[in-house]
mmCIF file of C-alpha atoms in Angstrom:
data_model
loop_
_atom_site.group_PDB
_atom_site.id
_atom_site.type_symbol
_atom_site.label_atom_id
_atom_site.label_comp_id
_atom_site.label_asym_id
_atom_site.label_seq_id
_atom_site.Cartn_x
_atom_site.Cartn_y
_atom_site.Cartn_z
ATOM 1 C CA MET A 432 67.275 40.923 -108.520
ATOM 2 C CA ASN A 433 65.412 41.457 -105.600
ATOM 3 C CA PHE A 434 67.669 42.868 -102.633
ATOM 4 C CA ASN A 435 64.401 43.215 -100.936
ATOM 5 C CA VAL A 436 64.047 47.041 -101.528
ATOM 6 C CA PRO A 437 61.325 48.292 -103.327
ATOM 7 C CA ASN A 438 63.424 50.016 -106.175
ATOM 8 C CA SER A 439 63.556 46.673 -108.541
ATOM 9 C CA GLU A 440 60.079 46.041 -108.030
ATOM 10 C CA VAL A 441 59.097 49.806 -108.934
ATOM 11 C CA VAL A 442 61.694 49.537 -111.904
ATOM 12 C CA ALA A 443 59.727 46.440 -113.180
ATOM 13 C CA MET A 444 56.364 47.813 -112.706
ATOM 14 C CA ARG A 445 57.457 50.658 -115.350
ATOM 15 C CA GLY A 446 58.695 47.815 -118.191
ATOM 16 C CA LEU A 447 62.184 48.381 -117.259
ATOM 17 C CA VAL A 448 64.594 45.599 -116.508
ATOM 18 C CA PRO A 449 66.424 46.581 -113.029
ATOM 19 C CA LEU A 450 70.124 45.032 -113.648
ATOM 20 C CA HIS A 451 72.633 45.423 -110.125
ATOM 21 C CA ALA A 452 76.030 44.269 -111.848
ATOM 22 C CA PRO A 453 79.794 44.444 -110.105
ATOM 23 C CA LEU A 454 82.467 46.238 -112.033
ATOM 24 C CA GLN A 455 84.210 43.378 -112.308
ATOM 25 C CA GLN A 456 83.115 42.317 -115.241
ATOM 26 C CA ARG A 457 80.890 42.925 -118.142
ATOM 27 C CA LEU A 458 77.585 43.964 -118.459
ATOM 28 C CA PRO A 459 75.321 40.632 -119.498
ATOM 29 C CA VAL A 460 73.312 42.504 -122.289
ATOM 30 C CA PHE A 461 74.143 41.956 -126.078
ATOM 31 C CA ASP A 462 75.838 44.643 -127.832
ATOM 32 C CA GLY A 463 73.571 48.284 -128.456
ATOM 33 C CA VAL A 464 70.322 46.877 -127.345
ATOM 34 C CA LEU A 465 69.597 49.206 -124.226
ATOM 35 C CA ASP A 466 67.842 52.178 -125.146
ATOM 36 C CA LEU A 467 69.045 53.471 -121.347
ATOM 37 C CA VAL A 468 71.848 52.681 -118.533
ATOM 38 C CA ARG A 469 71.541 54.172 -115.234
ATOM 39 C CA CYS A 470 75.227 54.331 -113.734
ATOM 40 C CA GLY A 471 73.537 55.676 -109.361
ATOM 41 C CA ARG A 472 75.383 56.649 -106.511
ATOM 42 C CA ALA A 473 78.159 53.538 -106.261
ATOM 43 C CA VAL A 474 79.954 54.540 -109.133
ATOM 44 C CA ASN A 475 81.803 57.568 -107.632
ATOM 45 C CA ARG A 476 85.172 58.775 -107.117
ATOM 46 C CA TRP A 477 86.192 55.789 -105.373
ATOM 47 C CA ILE A 478 86.334 53.523 -107.962
ATOM 48 C CA PRO A 479 89.499 53.038 -109.723
ATOM 49 C CA LEU A 480 90.039 55.174 -113.064
ATOM 50 C CA ALA A 481 90.818 51.763 -114.756
ATOM 51 C CA ALA A 482 87.217 50.420 -113.924
ATOM 52 C CA MET A 483 85.784 53.493 -114.389
ATOM 53 C CA GLU A 484 87.346 53.328 -118.103
ATOM 54 C CA PHE A 485 86.040 50.007 -117.966
ATOM 55 C CA LEU A 486 82.134 50.630 -117.433
ATOM 56 C CA LEU A 487 81.945 53.397 -119.646
ATOM 57 C CA TYR A 488 83.247 51.654 -122.623
ATOM 58 C CA ASP A 489 81.518 48.856 -121.612
ATOM 59 C CA VAL A 490 77.880 50.948 -121.235
ATOM 60 C CA ASP A 491 79.169 52.113 -124.727
ATOM 61 C CA ARG A 492 78.819 48.729 -126.118
ATOM 62 C CA VAL A 493 75.058 47.903 -124.549
ATOM 63 C CA LEU A 494 73.548 51.346 -125.465
ATOM 64 C CA ARG A 495 72.055 51.764 -129.042
ATOM 65 C CA SER A 496 72.544 54.530 -130.939
ATOM 66 C CA GLY A 497 70.788 57.187 -129.940
ATOM 67 C CA GLY A 498 70.418 55.552 -126.358
ATOM 68 C CA TYR A 499 70.920 57.697 -123.337
ATOM 69 C CA LEU A 500 73.566 57.509 -120.154
ATOM 70 C CA TRP A 501 72.517 58.703 -117.192
ATOM 71 C CA ILE A 502 74.802 59.347 -114.150
ATOM 72 C CA ASP A 503 73.468 60.002 -111.197
ATOM 73 C CA HIS A 504 74.614 61.286 -108.205
ATOM 74 C CA PHE A 505 78.446 60.812 -109.130
ATOM 75 C CA PHE A 506 80.320 62.831 -106.600
ATOM 76 C CA SER A 507 84.108 63.775 -106.563
ATOM 77 C CA LYS A 508 86.501 66.668 -105.480
ATOM 78 C CA GLY A 509 85.070 69.545 -107.493
ATOM 79 C CA ALA A 510 89.098 69.247 -109.655
ATOM 80 C CA ASP A 511 89.337 65.319 -110.177
ATOM 81 C CA LEU A 512 85.751 66.718 -111.748
ATOM 82 C CA SER A 513 86.979 68.984 -114.369
ATOM 83 C CA LYS A 514 90.519 67.062 -114.761
ATOM 84 C CA VAL A 515 89.916 63.717 -114.790
ATOM 85 C CA TYR A 516 86.401 62.465 -114.472
ATOM 86 C CA GLY A 517 84.930 65.111 -117.252
ATOM 87 C CA PRO A 518 87.526 64.116 -119.724
ATOM 88 C CA LEU A 519 87.189 60.387 -119.421
ATOM 89 C CA ILE A 520 83.707 60.826 -119.580
ATOM 90 C CA GLY A 521 84.241 62.787 -122.571
ATOM 91 C CA LYS A 522 86.255 60.506 -124.628
ATOM 92 C CA LEU A 523 82.833 58.284 -125.552
ATOM 93 C CA GLY A 524 81.652 61.436 -127.479
ATOM 94 C CA TYR A 525 77.943 61.448 -126.683
ATOM 95 C CA LYS A 526 76.072 64.899 -126.004
ATOM 96 C CA LYS A 527 75.318 67.015 -123.206
ATOM 97 C CA VAL A 528 71.654 66.689 -122.862
ATOM 98 C CA LYS A 529 71.941 67.700 -119.427
ATOM 99 C CA TRP A 530 75.670 68.103 -117.174
ATOM 100 C CA ALA A 531 74.619 69.295 -113.633
ATOM 101 C CA VAL A 532 76.701 70.282 -111.402
ATOM 102 C CA ALA A 533 76.274 71.124 -107.543
ATOM 103 C CA ASN A 534 78.151 71.325 -104.173
ATOM 104 C CA LYS A 535 78.082 68.135 -101.836
ATOM 105 C CA THR A 536 76.785 69.845 -98.642
ATOM 106 C CA ASP A 537 77.562 67.221 -96.071
ATOM 107 C CA SER A 538 80.660 68.232 -93.585
ATOM 108 C CA SER A 539 82.867 65.812 -95.660
ATOM 109 C CA GLY A 540 82.012 67.387 -98.857
ATOM 110 C CA LEU A 541 82.491 70.847 -97.728
ATOM 111 C CA LYS A 542 86.139 70.127 -96.275
ATOM 112 C CA ASN A 543 87.125 68.221 -98.800
ATOM 113 C CA GLY A 544 85.376 70.420 -101.852
ATOM 114 C CA GLU A 545 83.375 67.459 -103.238
ATOM 115 C CA VAL A 546 80.618 68.301 -105.896
ATOM 116 C CA TYR A 547 77.921 66.088 -106.934
ATOM 117 C CA LEU A 548 77.162 65.543 -111.849
ATOM 118 C CA THR A 549 74.090 64.657 -112.524
ATOM 119 C CA ALA A 550 74.063 64.218 -116.091
ATOM 120 C CA LEU A 551 72.391 62.645 -119.059
ATOM 121 C CA LEU A 552 74.413 61.789 -122.088
ATOM 122 C CA GLN A 553 73.099 60.664 -125.605
ATOM 123 C CA LYS A 554 75.186 58.187 -127.389
ATOM 124 C CA PRO A 555 75.644 60.181 -131.426
ATOM 125 C CA LEU A 556 73.748 57.929 -134.032
ATOM 126 C CA PHE A 557 77.100 57.920 -136.281
ATOM 127 C CA ARG A 558 80.527 57.897 -135.332
ATOM 128 C CA SER A 559 82.512 59.613 -137.844
ATOM 129 C CA GLY A 560 85.938 58.186 -138.500
ATOM 130 C CA LEU A 561 85.527 54.528 -136.682
#
């Protein structure tokens, strides 16, 4: 896709497929074929929880075993990350390769106690009990 910004072209030059998809539908790829899925800043606390859960399980569907989910600059309130979003992400059973949380330092972030999460998670090679 080309949104008249160089991001998609840079991704394509590296041999990857840039895909911008709406949250209301399944990702348009087959099951278990992607090595990496990156969710950028658009995936954040403003997305309804049901839509976030749908997105995470759809990402799980398209990732191959051993593939990576990269959650980049996800922001939420600090309490919500530990009570809502952390457990939701944890339901996937992925290995936490990197889990970094930092305070959001703009005026809104400071006032509302918001944090950024950047995480690199690896899908397990095998699932026990499934």
